[in-house]
Structures are given as C-alpha cells and as structure tokens.
Amino acid sequence: MVSSLLSPFPNVISQPNLVSRASPPFFTRAQMSSESLPPLPEHRIVLGCGSVGVDFLASVASYPKPDDKIRSTSLKVQGGGNAGNALTCVARLGLNPRLISKVANDAQGKSILEELESDGVNTSFFIVSEEGNSPFTYIIVDNETKTRTCIHTPGYPPLIPDELSQSQLLSALDGANMVYFDGRLYETALIIAKEAWTKAPSLPSALLSMLLRLPNLKFVIVTLGEDGCIMLERSVNGGSDAEEIDIHGLLESLKQRKDESKTIPTCISSVVTNLSANGIGTVFGRLFIGTAEKIPPSELVDTTGAGDAFIGAVVYALCAGMPPEKMLPFAAQVAASGCRALGARTGLPHRTDPRLATFL
C-alpha cells in the first residue's frame, strides 16, 4: 500500500559487469526537447521528510540457498531510501524538492548528500551527526524470479524533532505546495493504520473505511505491483440522490472493463456515486483501477524503488493538477521506467524522456 502521506498545503561480489556510485541517469532513447513539453506546474516546491541511505545492490542468477557461496552478475552502489528516491523522481520531473532527513558525517553520508544535490534535491535542511553511521541497505536482486531482498541497517543516532529549530522548519515550509512523508515515523503510522483499518475485512472496504475515519483525506491509493493500483476518491458535492453501489461489486465490474491486450498503463473509473460496504458505511465518490505497464521479461531488471517512483510521480501529478485518469497511468509509466535498470534511481526518467510524452 502507498504508506506515505501526501498533504496539500492552505495531500554478494565477484567479476561484476557494472560497478558504479551515483551513476548518471539511465536512458535508452533520445530525449524530448523542452519546447515540446507542457509548462511546468506553477507551484513547484515540494517538501519531503523521511528516509535516505546508500544501497549496495548485487544481481545474482538465482537467490542463494542457506550456506551457499555464489557470484554476483552485477554490482551497483547508489543512493536509496524511500523519501530520497521519491524526491529524486520529483526533481527529475521538474519540481523543486527540499528534503528533511539525517545522515552521519561519514563517507556514506557525504555520498548521499552529493547524489541528491546532483539531482536537484535541496539538502540544506539535513541534520548531519558528527558521530554514528548513515543508513545503508544490502539488496540482492534475483534475476530468475525478478525479485529483490533488502537487508537494512538504520542510521544512528535517529532524527528527533528537537534537532530542527522552529526557524528551520518554517524556512523549509516556506512556499511549499505539498509535504510528503514516507511513513518511516512508524509509531505514528501504526496508530493511523490501526484506526483506519479496524473492522475492514477486504481491500475495497479498507479503502472506504480510511475515508470514513479520516474525513479530511481526499483520496487513498493502494499499489498492487504488476496488478496496478486501486484508488478511491472522495467527492464533495452531491450524494443525496445518487444510487448506492456496493464497492466490491463495483470493483469487479471495473476489472471486467480492463483491456488485457494493452501493454501501456491505463485507467478505468466509475461514475461519482454512493459507495458502500456492509458494516463499514458509505462514501460519495469515485473508484479507479490503474493498470501497470506489461514490461517484457527481457526488459525487466529490478523492481527496487518502484513504489517510490510511483509516489514521486503522483506528487508531480498533484502539483500539475492532473486528474486521476491521467495521474495513475503517468505514475505507473514512471515506475515501470525505473524497473528497467538496476537500482531505485538508475532508470528514473527525466521529464524529457520520450516514454513520458503521451502521459504528460
């Protein structure tokens, strides 16, 4: 599930084929000229707060069995972390992201900052500890099953609120159109999740429950990997005379409308109506199904960071005022582009990538 909160302001190593740190962006096609693109959003400042780190990625022919010794097929070292990845995506799409996080004054911490800054992420609000260690993750990418296994070491000492002064916080927020949290403040996230998901026996009813329990929530999206995503959007006006429809039946009817012959991401939506679930309640709104790109097996390399890329693209789409019918396919296309290279950031597209042309 997209565990992030989007809040609009006033929502293994031998004979490697590739060894690199902070590799340049991965492109396979000529870039579009800026003249052929739509204008950038007027309000482009986005503030993020969450995790950053260094990823040590090793591709293997197949995942090792206990006590095995195997060779990697490729190796990459690059920046990672949910917020770091998402805001890198946001920057490449043309927005102006600022990031609040914490690293140590070690080699990894310095590389984290340098890579983010090279992509256009403002790191001036980072806290840098003179002691401890910066976060890092070992990632084993299984070429056979196209899966990845992550072994994470958190940074120490952790970021605490008192390390940010009021003036720093206000400066970070100044002019921000949106704030993004990656859910790494797990104590708070657990409280929200417990409240939102109570008594919800299924995914559709859980989405409905979240909108009912969090009345200021405009929409909620759950990502389903290769099966795409589901979005429930609240509508403000009307509802008294609208037909009441069971959300489970509506979801199934939307699934029947999917065109399985299409390989590019698409979106299918319902009309605005009263959506209900037995024992949960009713919400006036619309239900959407977003499909994922059907990536040829020969092109699928690594799904690390696909969710972060999706979120970064959603942030851009919200700033650009995209409707859900355009936002969900766009975000799915950005995420799919990142799956064609090793690591969370190598394949993140820039705004000028021609694969995004029809979605922008």
Short mmCIF file of C-alpha atoms in Angstrom, two decimals:
data_model
loop_
_atom_site.label_atom_id
_atom_site.label_comp_id
_atom_site.label_asym_id
_atom_site.label_seq_id
_atom_site.Cartn_x
_atom_site.Cartn_y
_atom_site.Cartn_z
CA MET A 1 0.00 0.00 0.00
CA VAL A 2 1.14 3.54 -0.52
CA SER A 3 2.07 4.14 3.10
CA SER A 4 3.01 7.76 2.51
CA LEU A 5 1.03 10.80 3.49
CA LEU A 6 0.60 13.47 0.83
CA SER A 7 -0.60 16.70 2.38
CA PRO A 8 -1.53 19.61 0.11
CA PHE A 9 -0.83 22.95 1.78
CA PRO A 10 -3.85 26.06 2.97
CA ASN A 11 -2.29 15.95 0.39
CA VAL A 12 27.12 -10.93 -2.69
CA ILE A 13 30.70 -9.73 -5.12
CA SER A 14 32.89 -11.08 -7.88
CA GLN A 15 33.55 -10.32 -11.52
CA PRO A 16 30.92 -7.59 -11.66
CA ASN A 17 29.76 -6.34 -15.01
CA LEU A 18 28.95 -2.95 -13.59
CA VAL A 19 30.33 -1.15 -10.54
CA SER A 20 29.35 2.43 -10.01
CA ARG A 21 28.41 5.03 -7.44
CA ALA A 22 25.89 7.68 -8.20
CA SER A 23 25.76 6.60 -11.81
CA PRO A 24 24.39 9.07 -14.33
CA PRO A 25 20.73 8.69 -15.27
CA PHE A 26 19.91 5.67 -17.41
CA PHE A 27 18.42 6.46 -20.79
CA THR A 28 17.61 4.25 -23.74
CA ARG A 29 16.04 6.77 -26.09
CA ALA A 30 16.66 10.27 -27.31
CA GLN A 31 15.28 12.97 -25.08
CA MET A 32 12.41 15.24 -26.00
CA SER A 33 13.08 18.93 -26.42
CA SER A 34 11.72 21.17 -23.70
CA GLU A 35 9.71 23.08 -26.31
CA SER A 36 7.54 20.02 -26.95
CA LEU A 37 6.60 19.65 -23.29
CA PRO A 38 3.71 21.27 -21.43
CA PRO A 39 4.62 24.05 -18.99
CA LEU A 40 5.89 23.07 -15.57
CA PRO A 41 3.46 23.44 -12.64
CA GLU A 42 3.34 26.97 -11.31
CA HIS A 43 3.82 25.88 -7.70
CA ARG A 44 6.83 23.54 -7.84
CA ILE A 45 8.25 23.48 -4.30
CA VAL A 46 7.74 20.15 -2.52
CA LEU A 47 8.99 19.37 0.99
CA GLY A 48 9.80 15.79 1.96
CA CYS A 49 10.61 14.24 5.31
CA GLY A 50 11.83 10.66 5.56
CA SER A 51 14.48 8.08 4.90
CA VAL A 52 17.65 8.26 2.83
CA GLY A 53 20.53 5.80 2.58
CA VAL A 54 23.07 4.02 0.43
CA ASP A 55 22.02 0.89 -1.47
CA PHE A 56 24.54 -1.89 -2.18
CA LEU A 57 22.85 -3.81 -4.99
CA ALA A 58 24.05 -7.22 -6.20
CA SER A 59 22.35 -9.12 -9.01
CA VAL A 60 22.54 -12.91 -8.84
CA ALA A 61 21.43 -15.63 -11.25
CA SER A 62 19.16 -17.04 -8.54
CA TYR A 63 18.74 -16.44 -4.82
CA PRO A 64 21.28 -18.42 -2.75
CA LYS A 65 20.32 -21.34 -0.54
CA PRO A 66 21.49 -21.40 3.11
CA ASP A 67 25.29 -21.75 3.35
CA ASP A 68 25.75 -21.27 -0.41
CA LYS A 69 28.60 -19.29 -1.95
CA ILE A 70 27.70 -17.69 -5.24
CA ARG A 71 28.94 -14.98 -7.60
CA SER A 72 27.14 -11.82 -8.48
CA THR A 73 26.40 -10.91 -12.06
CA SER A 74 26.49 -7.16 -11.45
CA LEU A 75 27.01 -4.66 -8.64
CA LYS A 76 25.88 -1.11 -8.10
CA VAL A 77 26.25 1.33 -5.21
CA GLN A 78 23.87 4.28 -5.21
CA GLY A 79 21.60 6.37 -3.05
CA GLY A 80 18.36 4.97 -1.70
CA GLY A 81 15.71 5.43 0.95
CA ASN A 82 12.02 5.99 0.30
CA ALA A 83 11.99 9.77 0.62
CA GLY A 84 15.34 10.14 -1.16
CA ASN A 85 14.12 8.07 -4.10
CA ALA A 86 10.73 9.74 -4.35
CA LEU A 87 12.17 13.26 -4.27
CA THR A 88 14.85 12.33 -6.80
CA CYS A 89 11.97 11.32 -9.05
CA VAL A 90 10.20 14.59 -8.32
CA ALA A 91 13.35 16.58 -9.18
CA ARG A 92 13.87 14.76 -12.49
CA LEU A 93 10.30 15.52 -13.42
CA GLY A 94 10.96 19.22 -12.96
CA LEU A 95 9.81 20.15 -9.45
CA ASN A 96 11.91 21.82 -6.74
CA PRO A 97 12.11 19.38 -3.81
CA ARG A 98 13.51 20.03 -0.35
CA LEU A 99 14.27 17.14 1.98
CA ILE A 100 14.46 16.86 5.75
CA SER A 101 16.41 13.82 6.95
CA LYS A 102 19.56 12.84 8.84
CA VAL A 103 22.92 11.32 7.96
CA ALA A 104 26.21 10.89 9.77
CA ASN A 105 29.39 12.72 8.85
CA ASP A 106 30.82 9.58 7.23
CA ALA A 107 31.67 8.57 3.66
CA GLN A 108 28.19 7.18 3.09
CA GLY A 109 26.53 10.29 4.44
CA LYS A 110 28.60 12.52 2.18
CA SER A 111 27.77 10.42 -0.88
CA ILE A 112 24.06 10.54 0.00
CA LEU A 113 24.09 14.33 0.07
CA GLU A 114 26.23 14.68 -3.06
CA GLU A 115 23.98 12.41 -5.12
CA LEU A 116 20.79 14.12 -4.02
CA GLU A 117 22.23 17.55 -4.73
CA SER A 118 23.43 16.46 -8.18
CA ASP A 119 19.82 15.55 -9.00
CA GLY A 120 18.48 18.89 -7.82
CA VAL A 121 17.22 17.97 -4.34
CA ASN A 122 17.75 20.71 -1.76
CA THR A 123 19.58 19.11 1.21
CA SER A 124 20.16 22.29 3.22
CA PHE A 125 17.67 21.12 5.86
CA PHE A 126 19.50 17.85 6.60
CA ILE A 127 20.82 17.13 10.07
CA VAL A 128 24.42 15.82 9.94
CA SER A 129 25.60 13.94 13.02
CA GLU A 130 29.32 14.04 13.83
CA GLU A 131 29.05 10.53 15.27
CA GLY A 132 27.22 7.32 14.39
CA ASN A 133 26.52 5.87 10.96
CA SER A 134 24.43 6.74 7.93
CA PRO A 135 21.69 4.31 6.80
CA PHE A 136 22.54 1.63 4.25
CA THR A 137 20.87 -1.40 2.68
CA TYR A 138 22.15 -4.59 1.06
CA ILE A 139 19.88 -5.56 -1.82
CA ILE A 140 20.04 -8.95 -3.57
CA VAL A 141 18.31 -8.89 -6.95
CA ASP A 142 17.26 -12.34 -8.17
CA ASN A 143 17.47 -12.44 -11.98
CA GLU A 144 15.46 -15.66 -12.12
CA THR A 145 12.38 -14.60 -10.18
CA LYS A 146 12.75 -10.85 -10.79
CA THR A 147 12.50 -10.20 -7.04
CA ARG A 148 14.75 -8.38 -4.59
CA THR A 149 15.63 -8.94 -0.94
CA CYS A 150 16.60 -5.97 1.23
CA ILE A 151 18.71 -6.07 4.40
CA HIS A 152 18.59 -2.64 6.00
CA THR A 153 20.81 -1.05 8.66
CA PRO A 154 19.21 2.09 10.09
CA GLY A 155 21.16 5.25 10.65
CA TYR A 156 22.27 6.17 14.14
CA PRO A 157 21.54 8.30 16.01
CA PRO A 158 18.00 8.71 14.66
CA LEU A 159 16.47 12.05 13.83
CA ILE A 160 14.50 13.60 16.67
CA PRO A 161 12.17 16.61 16.32
CA ASP A 162 14.20 18.81 18.68
CA GLU A 163 17.10 18.79 16.18
CA LEU A 164 15.07 21.03 13.88
CA SER A 165 14.59 24.58 15.13
CA GLN A 166 11.34 26.39 14.59
CA SER A 167 13.02 28.78 12.19
CA GLN A 168 14.47 25.90 10.15
CA LEU A 169 11.09 24.25 9.95
CA LEU A 170 9.35 27.43 8.86
CA SER A 171 12.07 28.05 6.28
CA ALA A 172 11.66 24.53 4.91
CA LEU A 173 7.89 25.02 4.64
CA ASP A 174 8.12 28.47 3.08
CA GLY A 175 6.49 28.37 -0.34
CA ALA A 176 5.88 24.61 -0.25
CA ASN A 177 2.91 23.42 -2.26
CA MET A 178 2.93 19.94 -0.76
CA VAL A 179 4.58 17.91 2.00
CA TYR A 180 5.48 14.22 1.60
CA PHE A 181 6.12 11.78 4.46
CA ASP A 182 7.37 8.26 3.68
CA GLY A 183 5.85 6.57 6.74
CA ARG A 184 9.17 5.96 8.47
CA LEU A 185 7.78 7.56 11.61
CA TYR A 186 6.36 4.15 12.33
CA GLU A 187 4.85 4.83 15.75
CA THR A 188 2.53 7.42 14.27
CA ALA A 189 1.90 5.33 11.15
CA LEU A 190 0.84 2.35 13.26
CA ILE A 191 -1.68 4.44 15.15
CA ILE A 192 -3.16 5.77 11.92
CA ALA A 193 -3.24 2.31 10.33
CA LYS A 194 -4.94 0.79 13.37
CA GLU A 195 -7.61 3.45 13.35
CA ALA A 196 -8.13 3.37 9.61
CA TRP A 197 -8.23 -0.38 9.03
CA THR A 198 -10.29 -1.52 12.02
CA LYS A 199 -13.20 -3.83 11.06
CA ALA A 200 -12.28 -3.77 7.36
CA PRO A 201 -12.41 -7.37 6.08
CA SER A 202 -11.31 -6.67 2.49
CA LEU A 203 -9.20 -4.26 0.48
CA PRO A 204 -12.10 -2.27 -1.03
CA SER A 205 -13.82 -1.93 2.32
CA ALA A 206 -10.49 -0.90 3.90
CA LEU A 207 -10.19 1.98 1.44
CA LEU A 208 -13.75 3.00 2.26
CA SER A 209 -13.03 2.76 5.97
CA MET A 210 -9.99 5.03 5.64
CA LEU A 211 -12.00 7.80 4.02
CA LEU A 212 -14.71 7.48 6.67
CA ARG A 213 -12.30 7.50 9.61
CA LEU A 214 -10.12 10.28 8.18
CA PRO A 215 -12.67 12.85 6.96
CA ASN A 216 -10.02 15.26 5.61
CA LEU A 217 -8.50 12.57 3.40
CA LYS A 218 -9.26 13.37 -0.23
CA PHE A 219 -8.20 10.05 -1.71
CA VAL A 220 -6.33 6.85 -0.97
CA ILE A 221 -4.31 4.65 -3.33
CA VAL A 222 -3.18 1.07 -2.82
CA THR A 223 -0.49 -0.26 -5.18
CA LEU A 224 -0.61 -3.90 -6.26
CA GLY A 225 2.67 -4.40 -8.13
CA GLU A 226 2.16 -5.85 -11.58
CA ASP A 227 -1.60 -5.73 -10.99
CA GLY A 228 -1.53 -1.94 -10.93
CA CYS A 229 -3.38 0.06 -8.29
CA ILE A 230 -6.78 0.97 -6.89
CA MET A 231 -7.77 4.50 -5.94
CA LEU A 232 -10.80 5.74 -4.05
CA GLU A 233 -11.51 9.46 -4.32
CA ARG A 234 -13.92 11.41 -2.18
CA SER A 235 -16.33 13.77 -3.92
CA VAL A 236 -17.50 16.81 -2.03
CA ASN A 237 -20.70 17.90 -3.75
CA GLY A 238 -23.87 15.87 -4.11
CA GLY A 239 -24.63 12.36 -2.97
CA SER A 240 -28.10 12.64 -1.52
CA ASP A 241 -29.88 11.39 -4.62
CA ALA A 242 -27.10 9.21 -6.07
CA GLU A 243 -27.50 5.47 -6.35
CA GLU A 244 -25.82 3.39 -3.63
CA ILE A 245 -23.48 0.72 -5.02
CA ASP A 246 -21.55 -1.98 -3.17
CA ILE A 247 -17.87 -1.19 -3.60
CA HIS A 248 -16.90 -4.86 -4.03
CA GLY A 249 -19.28 -5.36 -6.94
CA LEU A 250 -18.22 -2.08 -8.47
CA LEU A 251 -14.54 -3.08 -8.29
CA GLU A 252 -15.29 -6.36 -10.03
CA SER A 253 -17.22 -4.59 -12.77
CA LEU A 254 -14.32 -2.20 -13.35
CA LYS A 255 -11.93 -5.16 -13.61
CA GLN A 256 -14.12 -6.62 -16.34
CA ARG A 257 -13.57 -3.45 -18.37
CA LYS A 258 -9.77 -3.82 -18.47
CA ASP A 259 -8.35 -4.33 -21.95
CA GLU A 260 -5.78 -7.08 -21.43
CA SER A 261 -4.35 -6.52 -24.92
CA LYS A 262 -2.96 -3.12 -23.93
CA THR A 263 0.62 -3.07 -22.65
CA ILE A 264 0.75 0.59 -21.60
CA PRO A 265 -0.77 1.80 -18.31
CA THR A 266 -4.43 2.74 -18.42
CA CYS A 267 -7.11 3.91 -16.01
CA ILE A 268 -10.72 2.80 -15.61
CA SER A 269 -13.09 4.80 -13.45
CA SER A 270 -16.61 4.64 -12.14
CA VAL A 271 -19.10 7.46 -12.08
CA VAL A 272 -19.47 9.51 -8.94
CA THR A 273 -21.89 7.68 -6.69
CA ASN A 274 -22.53 6.48 -3.15
CA LEU A 275 -20.07 3.64 -2.48
CA SER A 276 -20.92 1.33 0.39
CA ALA A 277 -19.58 -1.72 2.20
CA ASN A 278 -21.63 -3.81 4.60
CA GLY A 279 -20.82 -2.91 8.18
CA ILE A 280 -18.49 -0.05 7.16
CA GLY A 281 -20.56 2.79 5.80
CA THR A 282 -20.99 4.89 2.67
CA VAL A 283 -18.78 7.41 0.89
CA PHE A 284 -19.78 9.62 -2.01
CA GLY A 285 -17.01 9.37 -4.58
CA ARG A 286 -15.37 7.52 -7.45
CA LEU A 287 -13.41 4.27 -7.70
CA PHE A 288 -10.47 3.90 -10.09
CA ILE A 289 -8.39 0.97 -11.34
CA GLY A 290 -4.96 1.80 -12.71
CA THR A 291 -3.15 -0.84 -14.73
CA ALA A 292 0.62 -1.34 -14.77
CA GLU A 293 2.79 -1.47 -17.88
CA LYS A 294 3.30 -5.01 -19.12
CA ILE A 295 7.11 -4.99 -19.19
CA PRO A 296 8.66 -7.67 -21.42
CA PRO A 297 10.63 -10.16 -19.29
CA SER A 298 13.78 -9.33 -21.27
CA GLU A 299 13.48 -5.69 -20.18
CA LEU A 300 12.56 -6.21 -16.51
CA VAL A 301 15.73 -5.80 -14.42
CA ASP A 302 14.93 -4.69 -10.88
CA THR A 303 11.80 -3.53 -9.06
CA THR A 304 13.70 -1.79 -6.24
CA GLY A 305 12.17 1.63 -5.66
CA ALA A 306 9.22 1.15 -8.00
CA GLY A 307 6.81 2.27 -5.30
CA ASP A 308 8.94 5.34 -4.55
CA ALA A 309 8.92 6.24 -8.24
CA PHE A 310 5.14 5.86 -8.34
CA ILE A 311 4.77 8.16 -5.34
CA GLY A 312 7.17 10.73 -6.79
CA ALA A 313 5.13 10.80 -9.98
CA VAL A 314 1.90 11.18 -8.00
CA VAL A 315 3.42 14.19 -6.21
CA TYR A 316 4.29 15.74 -9.57
CA ALA A 317 0.83 14.98 -10.93
CA LEU A 318 -0.89 16.62 -7.97
CA CYS A 319 1.25 19.74 -8.37
CA ALA A 320 0.42 19.76 -12.08
CA GLY A 321 -3.31 19.39 -11.41
CA MET A 322 -3.65 16.11 -13.28
CA PRO A 323 -6.97 14.31 -12.86
CA PRO A 324 -6.78 10.73 -11.57
CA GLU A 325 -7.47 9.35 -15.04
CA LYS A 326 -4.19 10.90 -16.19
CA MET A 327 -2.25 10.69 -12.92
CA LEU A 328 -2.45 6.93 -12.40
CA PRO A 329 -1.18 5.89 -15.87
CA PHE A 330 1.54 8.56 -15.66
CA ALA A 331 2.73 7.32 -12.27
CA ALA A 332 2.64 3.71 -13.46
CA GLN A 333 4.75 4.61 -16.51
CA VAL A 334 7.35 6.40 -14.37
CA ALA A 335 7.54 3.37 -12.06
CA ALA A 336 7.86 0.98 -14.99
CA SER A 337 10.70 3.03 -16.47
CA GLY A 338 12.66 2.59 -13.24
CA CYS A 339 12.26 -1.19 -13.37
CA ARG A 340 14.39 -1.40 -16.50
CA ALA A 341 17.70 -0.77 -14.70
CA LEU A 342 19.50 -1.94 -11.56
CA GLY A 343 18.74 0.17 -8.52
CA ALA A 344 15.99 2.53 -7.44
CA ARG A 345 17.32 5.61 -9.23
CA THR A 346 19.27 4.46 -12.30
CA GLY A 347 16.21 4.18 -14.50
CA LEU A 348 14.18 7.06 -13.06
CA PRO A 349 13.16 9.10 -16.08
CA HIS A 350 13.61 12.80 -16.59
CA ARG A 351 10.70 14.89 -17.76
CA THR A 352 12.20 14.89 -21.28
CA ASP A 353 12.13 11.08 -21.57
CA PRO A 354 10.03 10.24 -24.66
CA ARG A 355 8.38 7.37 -22.79
CA LEU A 356 6.52 10.01 -20.81
CA ALA A 357 5.43 12.13 -23.75
CA THR A 358 1.92 10.77 -24.21
CA PHE A 359 1.32 10.83 -20.45
CA LEU A 360 2.34 14.46 -19.92
#
